[in-house]
mmCIF file with all atom_site columns, C-alpha atoms and ligand atoms in Angstrom:
data_model
loop_
_atom_site.group_PDB
_atom_site.id
_atom_site.type_symbol
_atom_site.label_atom_id
_atom_site.label_alt_id
_atom_site.label_comp_id
_atom_site.label_asym_id
_atom_site.label_entity_id
_atom_site.label_seq_id
_atom_site.pdbx_PDB_ins_code
_atom_site.Cartn_x
_atom_site.Cartn_y
_atom_site.Cartn_z
_atom_site.occupancy
_atom_site.B_iso_or_equiv
_atom_site.pdbx_formal_charge
_atom_site.auth_seq_id
_atom_site.auth_comp_id
_atom_site.auth_asym_id
_atom_site.auth_atom_id
_atom_site.pdbx_PDB_model_num
ATOM   1   C  CA  . MET L 1 1   ? 4.493   46.747 -11.749 1.00 92.00 ? 4   MET L CA  1
ATOM   2   C  CA  . LYS L 1 2   ? 2.836   49.014 -14.266 1.00 96.00 ? 5   LYS L CA  1
ATOM   3   C  CA  . LYS L 1 3   ? 4.042   48.607 -17.837 1.00 97.00 ? 6   LYS L CA  1
ATOM   4   C  CA  . VAL L 1 4   ? 1.412   50.090 -20.139 1.00 98.00 ? 7   VAL L CA  1
ATOM   5   C  CA  . ILE L 1 5   ? -0.540  53.337 -20.230 1.00 98.00 ? 8   ILE L CA  1
ATOM   6   C  CA  . LEU L 1 6   ? -3.808  53.423 -22.120 1.00 98.00 ? 9   LEU L CA  1
ATOM   7   C  CA  . PHE L 1 7   ? -5.339  56.660 -23.329 1.00 98.00 ? 10  PHE L CA  1
ATOM   8   C  CA  . ASP L 1 8   ? -8.720  57.689 -24.603 1.00 98.00 ? 11  ASP L CA  1
ATOM   9   C  CA  . LEU L 1 9   ? -8.316  59.871 -27.733 1.00 98.00 ? 12  LEU L CA  1
ATOM   10  C  CA  . ASP L 1 10  ? -11.149 62.401 -28.187 1.00 97.00 ? 13  ASP L CA  1
ATOM   11  C  CA  . ASP L 1 11  ? -11.192 65.178 -25.578 1.00 97.00 ? 14  ASP L CA  1
ATOM   12  C  CA  . THR L 1 12  ? -8.294  63.515 -23.758 1.00 98.00 ? 15  THR L CA  1
ATOM   13  C  CA  . LEU L 1 13  ? -5.335  64.045 -26.105 1.00 98.00 ? 16  LEU L CA  1
ATOM   14  C  CA  . TYR L 1 14  ? -6.947  66.887 -28.090 1.00 97.00 ? 17  TYR L CA  1
ATOM   15  C  CA  . ASP L 1 15  ? -9.941  69.184 -27.674 1.00 96.00 ? 18  ASP L CA  1
ATOM   16  C  CA  . TYR L 1 16  ? -12.669 67.650 -29.840 1.00 95.00 ? 19  TYR L CA  1
ATOM   17  C  CA  . ALA L 1 17  ? -15.535 69.972 -28.876 1.00 91.00 ? 20  ALA L CA  1
ATOM   18  C  CA  . THR L 1 18  ? -13.974 73.131 -30.365 1.00 92.00 ? 21  THR L CA  1
ATOM   19  C  CA  . VAL L 1 19  ? -12.906 71.620 -33.684 1.00 97.00 ? 22  VAL L CA  1
ATOM   20  C  CA  . HIS L 1 20  ? -16.185 69.738 -34.002 1.00 96.00 ? 23  HIS L CA  1
ATOM   21  C  CA  . LYS L 1 21  ? -17.991 73.079 -34.068 1.00 95.00 ? 24  LYS L CA  1
ATOM   22  C  CA  . LYS L 1 22  ? -15.771 74.357 -36.879 1.00 96.00 ? 25  LYS L CA  1
ATOM   23  C  CA  . ALA L 1 23  ? -16.114 71.120 -38.841 1.00 97.00 ? 26  ALA L CA  1
ATOM   24  C  CA  . SER L 1 24  ? -19.910 71.198 -38.479 1.00 96.00 ? 27  SER L CA  1
ATOM   25  C  CA  . GLU L 1 25  ? -19.923 74.725 -39.916 1.00 96.00 ? 28  GLU L CA  1
ATOM   26  C  CA  . ALA L 1 26  ? -17.888 73.451 -42.877 1.00 97.00 ? 29  ALA L CA  1
ATOM   27  C  CA  . ILE L 1 27  ? -20.593 70.877 -43.664 1.00 97.00 ? 30  ILE L CA  1
ATOM   28  C  CA  . PHE L 1 28  ? -23.278 73.568 -43.663 1.00 97.00 ? 31  PHE L CA  1
ATOM   29  C  CA  . LYS L 1 29  ? -21.229 75.895 -45.882 1.00 96.00 ? 32  LYS L CA  1
ATOM   30  C  CA  . LYS L 1 30  ? -20.659 73.138 -48.427 1.00 96.00 ? 33  LYS L CA  1
ATOM   31  C  CA  . PHE L 1 31  ? -24.290 72.034 -48.308 1.00 96.00 ? 34  PHE L CA  1
ATOM   32  C  CA  . ARG L 1 32  ? -25.633 75.576 -48.808 1.00 95.00 ? 35  ARG L CA  1
ATOM   33  C  CA  . LYS L 1 33  ? -23.726 75.846 -52.082 1.00 92.00 ? 36  LYS L CA  1
ATOM   34  C  CA  . SER L 1 34  ? -26.060 73.364 -53.747 1.00 85.00 ? 37  SER L CA  1
ATOM   35  C  CA  . VAL L 1 35  ? -29.267 73.532 -51.688 1.00 89.00 ? 38  VAL L CA  1
ATOM   36  C  CA  . LYS L 1 36  ? -31.142 76.625 -50.539 1.00 91.00 ? 39  LYS L CA  1
ATOM   37  C  CA  . ILE L 1 37  ? -31.675 76.017 -46.850 1.00 92.00 ? 40  ILE L CA  1
ATOM   38  C  CA  . SER L 1 38  ? -31.602 78.115 -43.666 1.00 94.00 ? 41  SER L CA  1
ATOM   39  C  CA  . LYS L 1 39  ? -29.125 77.282 -40.906 1.00 94.00 ? 42  LYS L CA  1
ATOM   40  C  CA  . LYS L 1 40  ? -32.026 76.491 -38.589 1.00 95.00 ? 43  LYS L CA  1
ATOM   41  C  CA  . ASP L 1 41  ? -33.675 74.102 -41.037 1.00 94.00 ? 44  ASP L CA  1
ATOM   42  C  CA  . PHE L 1 42  ? -30.333 72.461 -41.785 1.00 95.00 ? 45  PHE L CA  1
ATOM   43  C  CA  . ASP L 1 43  ? -29.513 72.033 -38.084 1.00 95.00 ? 46  ASP L CA  1
ATOM   44  C  CA  . GLU L 1 44  ? -32.922 70.484 -37.414 1.00 96.00 ? 47  GLU L CA  1
ATOM   45  C  CA  . LYS L 1 45  ? -32.631 68.036 -40.298 1.00 96.00 ? 48  LYS L CA  1
ATOM   46  C  CA  . PHE L 1 46  ? -29.054 67.165 -39.404 1.00 97.00 ? 49  PHE L CA  1
ATOM   47  C  CA  . SER L 1 47  ? -29.836 66.476 -35.728 1.00 97.00 ? 50  SER L CA  1
ATOM   48  C  CA  . ALA L 1 48  ? -32.913 64.454 -36.667 1.00 98.00 ? 51  ALA L CA  1
ATOM   49  C  CA  . SER L 1 49  ? -30.731 62.334 -38.984 1.00 98.00 ? 52  SER L CA  1
ATOM   50  C  CA  . ARG L 1 50  ? -28.016 61.915 -36.362 1.00 97.00 ? 53  ARG L CA  1
ATOM   51  C  CA  . ASN L 1 51  ? -30.547 61.005 -33.665 1.00 98.00 ? 54  ASN L CA  1
ATOM   52  C  CA  . GLU L 1 52  ? -32.115 58.350 -35.882 1.00 98.00 ? 55  GLU L CA  1
ATOM   53  C  CA  . ILE L 1 53  ? -28.729 56.724 -36.545 1.00 98.00 ? 56  ILE L CA  1
ATOM   54  C  CA  . HIS L 1 54  ? -27.828 56.897 -32.818 1.00 96.00 ? 57  HIS L CA  1
ATOM   55  C  CA  . ARG L 1 55  ? -31.099 55.188 -31.943 1.00 97.00 ? 58  ARG L CA  1
ATOM   56  C  CA  . GLU L 1 56  ? -30.846 52.529 -34.614 1.00 98.00 ? 59  GLU L CA  1
ATOM   57  C  CA  . LEU L 1 57  ? -27.191 51.723 -33.953 1.00 96.00 ? 60  LEU L CA  1
ATOM   58  C  CA  . SER L 1 58  ? -26.964 52.483 -30.244 1.00 94.00 ? 61  SER L CA  1
ATOM   59  C  CA  . GLY L 1 59  ? -23.892 50.944 -28.590 1.00 91.00 ? 62  GLY L CA  1
ATOM   60  C  CA  . THR L 1 60  ? -22.008 50.314 -31.849 1.00 94.00 ? 63  THR L CA  1
ATOM   61  C  CA  . ALA L 1 61  ? -19.147 52.168 -33.555 1.00 93.00 ? 64  ALA L CA  1
ATOM   62  C  CA  . SER L 1 62  ? -21.359 52.661 -36.630 1.00 95.00 ? 65  SER L CA  1
ATOM   63  C  CA  . GLY L 1 63  ? -23.659 54.764 -34.449 1.00 95.00 ? 66  GLY L CA  1
ATOM   64  C  CA  . HIS L 1 64  ? -20.940 57.472 -34.560 1.00 94.00 ? 67  HIS L CA  1
ATOM   65  C  CA  . ASN L 1 65  ? -20.223 57.115 -38.270 1.00 96.00 ? 68  ASN L CA  1
ATOM   66  C  CA  . ARG L 1 66  ? -20.801 60.529 -39.796 1.00 97.00 ? 69  ARG L CA  1
ATOM   67  C  CA  . VAL L 1 67  ? -21.225 59.131 -43.301 1.00 97.00 ? 70  VAL L CA  1
ATOM   68  C  CA  . LEU L 1 68  ? -24.448 57.530 -42.067 1.00 98.00 ? 71  LEU L CA  1
ATOM   69  C  CA  . TYR L 1 69  ? -25.737 60.804 -40.542 1.00 98.00 ? 72  TYR L CA  1
ATOM   70  C  CA  . ILE L 1 70  ? -25.026 62.579 -43.818 1.00 98.00 ? 73  ILE L CA  1
ATOM   71  C  CA  . GLN L 1 71  ? -26.558 59.881 -45.994 1.00 98.00 ? 74  GLN L CA  1
ATOM   72  C  CA  . ARG L 1 72  ? -29.720 60.079 -43.874 1.00 98.00 ? 75  ARG L CA  1
ATOM   73  C  CA  . LEU L 1 73  ? -29.714 63.877 -44.186 1.00 97.00 ? 76  LEU L CA  1
ATOM   74  C  CA  . ILE L 1 74  ? -29.445 63.684 -47.979 1.00 96.00 ? 77  ILE L CA  1
ATOM   75  C  CA  . GLU L 1 75  ? -32.257 61.143 -48.086 1.00 96.00 ? 78  GLU L CA  1
ATOM   76  C  CA  . LYS L 1 76  ? -34.389 63.758 -46.297 1.00 94.00 ? 79  LYS L CA  1
ATOM   77  C  CA  . THR L 1 77  ? -33.359 66.712 -48.482 1.00 94.00 ? 80  THR L CA  1
ATOM   78  C  CA  . HIS L 1 78  ? -32.875 65.007 -51.868 1.00 94.00 ? 81  HIS L CA  1
ATOM   79  C  CA  . GLY L 1 79  ? -35.172 61.995 -51.483 1.00 95.00 ? 82  GLY L CA  1
ATOM   80  C  CA  . THR L 1 80  ? -32.506 59.679 -52.898 1.00 96.00 ? 83  THR L CA  1
ATOM   81  C  CA  . VAL L 1 81  ? -28.884 58.615 -52.483 1.00 96.00 ? 84  VAL L CA  1
ATOM   82  C  CA  . GLU L 1 82  ? -26.320 61.109 -53.882 1.00 96.00 ? 85  GLU L CA  1
ATOM   83  C  CA  . PRO L 1 83  ? -22.871 59.538 -53.425 1.00 97.00 ? 86  PRO L CA  1
ATOM   84  C  CA  . LYS L 1 84  ? -20.840 62.572 -54.540 1.00 96.00 ? 87  LYS L CA  1
ATOM   85  C  CA  . VAL L 1 85  ? -22.762 64.993 -52.302 1.00 96.00 ? 88  VAL L CA  1
ATOM   86  C  CA  . ILE L 1 86  ? -22.544 62.653 -49.291 1.00 97.00 ? 89  ILE L CA  1
ATOM   87  C  CA  . LEU L 1 87  ? -18.818 62.022 -49.716 1.00 97.00 ? 90  LEU L CA  1
ATOM   88  C  CA  . ASP L 1 88  ? -18.047 65.732 -50.249 1.00 97.00 ? 91  ASP L CA  1
ATOM   89  C  CA  . LEU L 1 89  ? -19.872 66.697 -47.043 1.00 97.00 ? 92  LEU L CA  1
ATOM   90  C  CA  . TYR L 1 90  ? -18.170 63.879 -45.155 1.00 97.00 ? 93  TYR L CA  1
ATOM   91  C  CA  . ASP L 1 91  ? -14.752 65.041 -46.375 1.00 97.00 ? 94  ASP L CA  1
ATOM   92  C  CA  . ALA L 1 92  ? -15.598 68.678 -45.553 1.00 98.00 ? 95  ALA L CA  1
ATOM   93  C  CA  . TYR L 1 93  ? -16.204 67.654 -41.941 1.00 98.00 ? 96  TYR L CA  1
ATOM   94  C  CA  . TRP L 1 94  ? -13.165 65.455 -41.403 1.00 98.00 ? 97  TRP L CA  1
ATOM   95  C  CA  . ASP L 1 95  ? -10.714 67.522 -43.461 1.00 97.00 ? 98  ASP L CA  1
ATOM   96  C  CA  . THR L 1 96  ? -11.647 70.594 -41.396 1.00 98.00 ? 99  THR L CA  1
ATOM   97  C  CA  . LEU L 1 97  ? -11.526 68.716 -38.119 1.00 98.00 ? 100 LEU L CA  1
ATOM   98  C  CA  . LEU L 1 98  ? -8.160  67.103 -38.831 1.00 97.00 ? 101 LEU L CA  1
ATOM   99  C  CA  . ASN L 1 99  ? -6.648  70.343 -40.130 1.00 97.00 ? 102 ASN L CA  1
ATOM   100 C  CA  . LYS L 1 100 ? -7.719  72.323 -37.088 1.00 97.00 ? 103 LYS L CA  1
ATOM   101 C  CA  . SER L 1 101 ? -7.066  69.724 -34.349 1.00 97.00 ? 104 SER L CA  1
ATOM   102 C  CA  . LYS L 1 102 ? -4.181  70.377 -31.997 1.00 97.00 ? 105 LYS L CA  1
ATOM   103 C  CA  . LEU L 1 103 ? -2.899  68.208 -29.199 1.00 98.00 ? 106 LEU L CA  1
ATOM   104 C  CA  . ASN L 1 104 ? -3.643  69.429 -25.673 1.00 96.00 ? 107 ASN L CA  1
ATOM   105 C  CA  . PRO L 1 105 ? -0.796  71.255 -23.900 1.00 95.00 ? 108 PRO L CA  1
ATOM   106 C  CA  . GLY L 1 106 ? 1.948   68.970 -22.640 1.00 97.00 ? 109 GLY L CA  1
ATOM   107 C  CA  . VAL L 1 107 ? 0.807   65.842 -24.482 1.00 98.00 ? 110 VAL L CA  1
ATOM   108 C  CA  . ILE L 1 108 ? 3.964   65.210 -26.554 1.00 98.00 ? 111 ILE L CA  1
ATOM   109 C  CA  . LYS L 1 109 ? 6.282   66.074 -23.657 1.00 98.00 ? 112 LYS L CA  1
ATOM   110 C  CA  . THR L 1 110 ? 4.393   63.684 -21.384 1.00 98.00 ? 113 THR L CA  1
ATOM   111 C  CA  . LEU L 1 111 ? 4.296   60.866 -23.943 1.00 98.00 ? 114 LEU L CA  1
ATOM   112 C  CA  . LYS L 1 112 ? 8.052   61.272 -24.508 1.00 98.00 ? 115 LYS L CA  1
ATOM   113 C  CA  . GLU L 1 113 ? 8.690   60.970 -20.769 1.00 97.00 ? 116 GLU L CA  1
ATOM   114 C  CA  . ILE L 1 114 ? 6.435   57.943 -20.520 1.00 97.00 ? 117 ILE L CA  1
ATOM   115 C  CA  . LYS L 1 115 ? 8.298   56.202 -23.359 1.00 97.00 ? 118 LYS L CA  1
ATOM   116 C  CA  . LYS L 1 116 ? 11.638  57.090 -21.793 1.00 97.00 ? 119 LYS L CA  1
ATOM   117 C  CA  . ARG L 1 117 ? 10.517  55.255 -18.676 1.00 96.00 ? 120 ARG L CA  1
ATOM   118 C  CA  . GLY L 1 118 ? 9.846   52.118 -20.721 1.00 97.00 ? 121 GLY L CA  1
ATOM   119 C  CA  . PHE L 1 119 ? 6.056   52.147 -20.810 1.00 98.00 ? 122 PHE L CA  1
ATOM   120 C  CA  . LYS L 1 120 ? 4.069   51.048 -23.838 1.00 98.00 ? 123 LYS L CA  1
ATOM   121 C  CA  . ILE L 1 121 ? 1.306   53.386 -24.949 1.00 98.00 ? 124 ILE L CA  1
ATOM   122 C  CA  . GLY L 1 122 ? -2.097  52.339 -26.252 1.00 98.00 ? 125 GLY L CA  1
ATOM   123 C  CA  . ILE L 1 123 ? -5.198  54.153 -27.445 1.00 98.00 ? 126 ILE L CA  1
ATOM   124 C  CA  . VAL L 1 124 ? -8.658  52.751 -26.745 1.00 98.00 ? 127 VAL L CA  1
ATOM   125 C  CA  . THR L 1 125 ? -11.412 54.715 -28.422 1.00 98.00 ? 128 THR L CA  1
ATOM   126 C  CA  . ASP L 1 126 ? -15.057 54.607 -29.454 1.00 96.00 ? 129 ASP L CA  1
ATOM   127 C  CA  . LEU L 1 127 ? -15.344 55.148 -33.208 1.00 94.00 ? 130 LEU L CA  1
ATOM   128 C  CA  . THR L 1 128 ? -14.419 53.618 -36.529 1.00 95.00 ? 131 THR L CA  1
ATOM   129 C  CA  . SER L 1 129 ? -10.755 52.731 -37.050 1.00 97.00 ? 132 SER L CA  1
ATOM   130 C  CA  . HIS L 1 130 ? -10.374 54.627 -40.340 1.00 96.00 ? 133 HIS L CA  1
ATOM   131 C  CA  . ILE L 1 131 ? -11.058 58.000 -38.711 1.00 96.00 ? 134 ILE L CA  1
ATOM   132 C  CA  . GLN L 1 132 ? -9.086  57.299 -35.538 1.00 97.00 ? 135 GLN L CA  1
ATOM   133 C  CA  . LEU L 1 133 ? -6.072  56.236 -37.624 1.00 98.00 ? 136 LEU L CA  1
ATOM   134 C  CA  . ARG L 1 134 ? -6.335  59.503 -39.566 1.00 97.00 ? 137 ARG L CA  1
ATOM   135 C  CA  . LYS L 1 135 ? -6.388  61.436 -36.268 1.00 98.00 ? 138 LYS L CA  1
ATOM   136 C  CA  . ILE L 1 136 ? -3.359  59.629 -34.821 1.00 98.00 ? 139 ILE L CA  1
ATOM   137 C  CA  . HIS L 1 137 ? -1.445  60.270 -38.029 1.00 98.00 ? 140 HIS L CA  1
ATOM   138 C  CA  . SER L 1 138 ? -2.402  63.933 -38.444 1.00 97.00 ? 141 SER L CA  1
ATOM   139 C  CA  . LEU L 1 139 ? -1.911  64.779 -34.758 1.00 98.00 ? 142 LEU L CA  1
ATOM   140 C  CA  . GLY L 1 140 ? 1.657   63.464 -35.027 1.00 98.00 ? 143 GLY L CA  1
ATOM   141 C  CA  . LEU L 1 141 ? 1.160   60.689 -32.468 1.00 98.00 ? 144 LEU L CA  1
ATOM   142 C  CA  . THR L 1 142 ? 2.406   57.805 -34.620 1.00 98.00 ? 145 THR L CA  1
ATOM   143 C  CA  . ASN L 1 143 ? 5.841   57.507 -33.011 1.00 97.00 ? 146 ASN L CA  1
ATOM   144 C  CA  . TYR L 1 144 ? 4.404   57.348 -29.508 1.00 98.00 ? 147 TYR L CA  1
ATOM   145 C  CA  . VAL L 1 145 ? 1.564   54.880 -29.980 1.00 98.00 ? 148 VAL L CA  1
ATOM   146 C  CA  . ASP L 1 146 ? 2.251   51.135 -29.715 1.00 98.00 ? 149 ASP L CA  1
ATOM   147 C  CA  . GLY L 1 147 ? -1.323  49.913 -30.035 1.00 98.00 ? 150 GLY L CA  1
ATOM   148 C  CA  . LEU L 1 148 ? -4.819  51.001 -31.001 1.00 98.00 ? 151 LEU L CA  1
ATOM   149 C  CA  . VAL L 1 149 ? -8.229  49.457 -30.499 1.00 98.00 ? 152 VAL L CA  1
ATOM   150 C  CA  . SER L 1 150 ? -11.404 51.135 -31.723 1.00 98.00 ? 153 SER L CA  1
ATOM   151 C  CA  . SER L 1 151 ? -14.898 50.088 -30.706 1.00 97.00 ? 154 SER L CA  1
ATOM   152 C  CA  . GLU L 1 152 ? -15.381 49.112 -34.348 1.00 97.00 ? 155 GLU L CA  1
ATOM   153 C  CA  . GLU L 1 153 ? -12.586 46.573 -34.018 1.00 97.00 ? 156 GLU L CA  1
ATOM   154 C  CA  . ALA L 1 154 ? -13.701 45.342 -30.593 1.00 97.00 ? 157 ALA L CA  1
ATOM   155 C  CA  . GLY L 1 155 ? -17.363 45.084 -31.578 1.00 96.00 ? 158 GLY L CA  1
ATOM   156 C  CA  . ARG L 1 156 ? -18.390 46.805 -28.320 1.00 96.00 ? 159 ARG L CA  1
ATOM   157 C  CA  . GLU L 1 157 ? -18.173 50.334 -26.975 1.00 97.00 ? 160 GLU L CA  1
ATOM   158 C  CA  . LYS L 1 158 ? -16.519 51.471 -23.759 1.00 98.00 ? 161 LYS L CA  1
ATOM   159 C  CA  . PRO L 1 159 ? -17.125 50.862 -20.848 1.00 98.00 ? 162 PRO L CA  1
ATOM   160 C  CA  . HIS L 1 160 ? -17.532 47.251 -22.076 1.00 98.00 ? 163 HIS L CA  1
ATOM   161 C  CA  . PRO L 1 161 ? -14.359 45.297 -21.196 1.00 98.00 ? 164 PRO L CA  1
ATOM   162 C  CA  . SER L 1 162 ? -13.799 44.074 -24.802 1.00 98.00 ? 165 SER L CA  1
ATOM   163 C  CA  . PRO L 1 163 ? -11.915 47.084 -26.236 1.00 98.00 ? 166 PRO L CA  1
ATOM   164 C  CA  . PHE L 1 164 ? -9.738  47.385 -23.105 1.00 98.00 ? 167 PHE L CA  1
ATOM   165 C  CA  . LEU L 1 165 ? -8.925  43.662 -23.040 1.00 98.00 ? 168 LEU L CA  1
ATOM   166 C  CA  . LEU L 1 166 ? -8.184  43.498 -26.761 1.00 98.00 ? 169 LEU L CA  1
ATOM   167 C  CA  . LEU L 1 167 ? -5.732  46.387 -26.419 1.00 98.00 ? 170 LEU L CA  1
ATOM   168 C  CA  . LEU L 1 168 ? -4.055  44.861 -23.348 1.00 98.00 ? 171 LEU L CA  1
ATOM   169 C  CA  . ASN L 1 169 ? -3.708  41.632 -25.274 1.00 98.00 ? 172 ASN L CA  1
ATOM   170 C  CA  . LYS L 1 170 ? -2.012  43.451 -28.166 1.00 98.00 ? 173 LYS L CA  1
ATOM   171 C  CA  . LEU L 1 171 ? 0.362   45.147 -25.722 1.00 98.00 ? 174 LEU L CA  1
ATOM   172 C  CA  . ASP L 1 172 ? 0.986   41.899 -23.845 1.00 98.00 ? 175 ASP L CA  1
ATOM   173 C  CA  . ALA L 1 173 ? -0.089  43.242 -20.452 1.00 98.00 ? 176 ALA L CA  1
ATOM   174 C  CA  . LYS L 1 174 ? -2.521  42.287 -17.695 1.00 98.00 ? 177 LYS L CA  1
ATOM   175 C  CA  . PRO L 1 175 ? -5.132  44.757 -16.355 1.00 98.00 ? 178 PRO L CA  1
ATOM   176 C  CA  . SER L 1 176 ? -3.157  45.066 -13.101 1.00 98.00 ? 179 SER L CA  1
ATOM   177 C  CA  . GLU L 1 177 ? -0.128  46.223 -15.136 1.00 98.00 ? 180 GLU L CA  1
ATOM   178 C  CA  . ALA L 1 178 ? -2.071  49.057 -16.790 1.00 98.00 ? 181 ALA L CA  1
ATOM   179 C  CA  . ILE L 1 179 ? -3.008  52.653 -16.142 1.00 98.00 ? 182 ILE L CA  1
ATOM   180 C  CA  . HIS L 1 180 ? -5.830  54.289 -18.077 1.00 98.00 ? 183 HIS L CA  1
ATOM   181 C  CA  . VAL L 1 181 ? -6.394  57.986 -18.714 1.00 98.00 ? 184 VAL L CA  1
ATOM   182 C  CA  . GLY L 1 182 ? -9.650  59.386 -20.071 1.00 98.00 ? 185 GLY L CA  1
ATOM   183 C  CA  . ASP L 1 183 ? -12.121 62.264 -19.814 1.00 98.00 ? 186 ASP L CA  1
ATOM   184 C  CA  . SER L 1 184 ? -15.388 60.344 -19.601 1.00 98.00 ? 187 SER L CA  1
ATOM   185 C  CA  . PRO L 1 185 ? -16.392 58.948 -16.194 1.00 98.00 ? 188 PRO L CA  1
ATOM   186 C  CA  . LYS L 1 186 ? -19.010 56.647 -17.747 1.00 97.00 ? 189 LYS L CA  1
ATOM   187 C  CA  . LYS L 1 187 ? -16.893 55.268 -20.579 1.00 98.00 ? 190 LYS L CA  1
ATOM   188 C  CA  . ASP L 1 188 ? -13.285 55.578 -19.463 1.00 98.00 ? 191 ASP L CA  1
ATOM   189 C  CA  . VAL L 1 189 ? -13.215 55.505 -15.662 1.00 98.00 ? 192 VAL L CA  1
ATOM   190 C  CA  . GLU L 1 190 ? -15.951 52.918 -15.334 1.00 98.00 ? 193 GLU L CA  1
ATOM   191 C  CA  . GLY L 1 191 ? -14.374 50.735 -18.031 1.00 98.00 ? 194 GLY L CA  1
ATOM   192 C  CA  . ALA L 1 192 ? -10.956 50.823 -16.361 1.00 98.00 ? 195 ALA L CA  1
ATOM   193 C  CA  . ASN L 1 193 ? -12.366 50.349 -12.842 1.00 98.00 ? 196 ASN L CA  1
ATOM   194 C  CA  . SER L 1 194 ? -14.390 47.276 -13.804 1.00 98.00 ? 197 SER L CA  1
ATOM   195 C  CA  . LEU L 1 195 ? -11.204 45.511 -14.925 1.00 98.00 ? 198 LEU L CA  1
ATOM   196 C  CA  . GLY L 1 196 ? -8.949  46.628 -12.077 1.00 98.00 ? 199 GLY L CA  1
ATOM   197 C  CA  . ILE L 1 197 ? -6.949  48.950 -14.330 1.00 98.00 ? 200 ILE L CA  1
ATOM   198 C  CA  . THR L 1 198 ? -5.684  52.003 -12.392 1.00 98.00 ? 201 THR L CA  1
ATOM   199 C  CA  . SER L 1 199 ? -8.018  54.776 -13.528 1.00 98.00 ? 202 SER L CA  1
ATOM   200 C  CA  . ILE L 1 200 ? -7.096  58.407 -14.024 1.00 98.00 ? 203 ILE L CA  1
ATOM   201 C  CA  . HIS L 1 201 ? -9.860  60.865 -14.789 1.00 98.00 ? 204 HIS L CA  1
ATOM   202 C  CA  . LEU L 1 202 ? -8.871  63.872 -16.876 1.00 98.00 ? 205 LEU L CA  1
ATOM   203 C  CA  . ASP L 1 203 ? -11.389 66.298 -15.458 1.00 96.00 ? 206 ASP L CA  1
ATOM   204 C  CA  . ILE L 1 204 ? -12.459 68.740 -18.187 1.00 94.00 ? 207 ILE L CA  1
ATOM   205 C  CA  . GLY L 1 205 ? -15.671 69.559 -16.361 1.00 92.00 ? 208 GLY L CA  1
ATOM   206 C  CA  . ASN L 1 206 ? -17.489 66.271 -16.759 1.00 90.00 ? 209 ASN L CA  1
ATOM   207 C  CA  . SER L 1 207 ? -17.364 64.718 -13.305 1.00 91.00 ? 210 SER L CA  1
ATOM   208 C  CA  . ASP L 1 208 ? -19.840 62.108 -12.153 1.00 94.00 ? 211 ASP L CA  1
ATOM   209 C  CA  . LYS L 1 209 ? -20.402 61.820 -8.402  1.00 92.00 ? 212 LYS L CA  1
ATOM   210 C  CA  . LYS L 1 210 ? -21.134 58.089 -8.589  1.00 95.00 ? 213 LYS L CA  1
ATOM   211 C  CA  . ILE L 1 211 ? -18.032 57.109 -10.562 1.00 97.00 ? 214 ILE L CA  1
ATOM   212 C  CA  . LYS L 1 212 ? -14.737 57.578 -8.763  1.00 97.00 ? 215 LYS L CA  1
ATOM   213 C  CA  . ALA L 1 213 ? -11.362 57.261 -10.433 1.00 98.00 ? 216 ALA L CA  1
ATOM   214 C  CA  . ASN L 1 214 ? -8.199  56.247 -8.574  1.00 98.00 ? 217 ASN L CA  1
ATOM   215 C  CA  . TYR L 1 215 ? -6.710  59.613 -9.520  1.00 98.00 ? 218 TYR L CA  1
ATOM   216 C  CA  . LYS L 1 216 ? -7.998  62.847 -10.951 1.00 98.00 ? 219 LYS L CA  1
ATOM   217 C  CA  . ILE L 1 217 ? -5.935  65.279 -13.047 1.00 98.00 ? 220 ILE L CA  1
ATOM   218 C  CA  . LYS L 1 218 ? -6.610  68.562 -14.822 1.00 97.00 ? 221 LYS L CA  1
ATOM   219 C  CA  . GLU L 1 219 ? -3.756  68.299 -17.330 1.00 97.00 ? 222 GLU L CA  1
ATOM   220 C  CA  . ILE L 1 220 ? -2.029  65.370 -19.002 1.00 98.00 ? 223 ILE L CA  1
ATOM   221 C  CA  . SER L 1 221 ? 1.394   66.395 -17.621 1.00 97.00 ? 224 SER L CA  1
ATOM   222 C  CA  . GLU L 1 222 ? 0.177   65.627 -14.056 1.00 98.00 ? 225 GLU L CA  1
ATOM   223 C  CA  . LEU L 1 223 ? 0.316   61.993 -15.092 1.00 97.00 ? 226 LEU L CA  1
ATOM   224 C  CA  . LEU L 1 224 ? 4.082   61.866 -14.551 1.00 97.00 ? 227 LEU L CA  1
ATOM   225 C  CA  . LYS L 1 225 ? 3.775   62.451 -10.786 1.00 97.00 ? 228 LYS L CA  1
ATOM   226 C  CA  . ILE L 1 226 ? 1.249   59.630 -10.522 1.00 98.00 ? 229 ILE L CA  1
ATOM   227 C  CA  . ILE L 1 227 ? 3.516   57.258 -12.449 1.00 97.00 ? 230 ILE L CA  1
ATOM   228 C  CA  . GLU L 1 228 ? 6.342   58.081 -10.052 1.00 95.00 ? 231 GLU L CA  1
ATOM   229 C  CA  . GLU L 1 229 ? 4.117   57.494 -7.051  1.00 95.00 ? 232 GLU L CA  1
ATOM   230 C  CA  . LEU L 1 230 ? 2.907   54.152 -8.427  1.00 94.00 ? 233 LEU L CA  1
ATOM   231 C  CA  . SER L 1 231 ? 6.457   52.992 -9.190  1.00 90.00 ? 234 SER L CA  1
ATOM   232 C  CA  . LYS L 1 232 ? 7.378   53.395 -5.512  1.00 87.00 ? 235 LYS L CA  1
ATOM   233 C  CA  . ASN L 1 233 ? 4.624   50.996 -4.395  1.00 71.00 ? 236 ASN L CA  1
HETATM 234 MG MG1 . MG  J 2 .   ? -13.091 61.147 -24.650 1.00 87.08 ? 23  MG  J MG1 1
#
């Protein structure tokens, strides 16, 4: 019997890619106010900084921490640490992203239905907890979410079993009692499959021929049919 449904957050419950673009523009706009720099030069320096942090912290939640990308950028442009500048740019990014983010169509309706049927809902996500908590709050998901585990809390990134198992433990469920929904074959589907969690791939154009989910959907609302089907077995 299935009793919990686990969701990925970014690009599964809301469209990250679009708002990320707007938030990145907000960083540049803020930066240009104090430093004369072309967009091209800024983009190059920013990606170099981000790539360094990714390399140095590969496989950890800190590797996605934007405050580190920005600190590295400022070290390149200012040659020192500038706390106020770094924090202002960081806030420009996240304030824009959180203001502009909208849940994907059908998410609230589907979560309501899931709750009505007695399922617990968890979110398992790769990033730092502070930012993911802000997203859950500002997207209006608080009343639907029973548990959260970030890769920062688990100490490992998906598809490692740790974040999935920690969340199942919080929700008092076994892997066989869980369904997982996510957009990334490599992180979400593979992570769920390796533990025997029923995997559902939200296909937003990122399929992987080698990694097969138990089910594939195009929209979150299709989840309800699958739940019905599974409850008959
Ligand atoms: Mg995702």
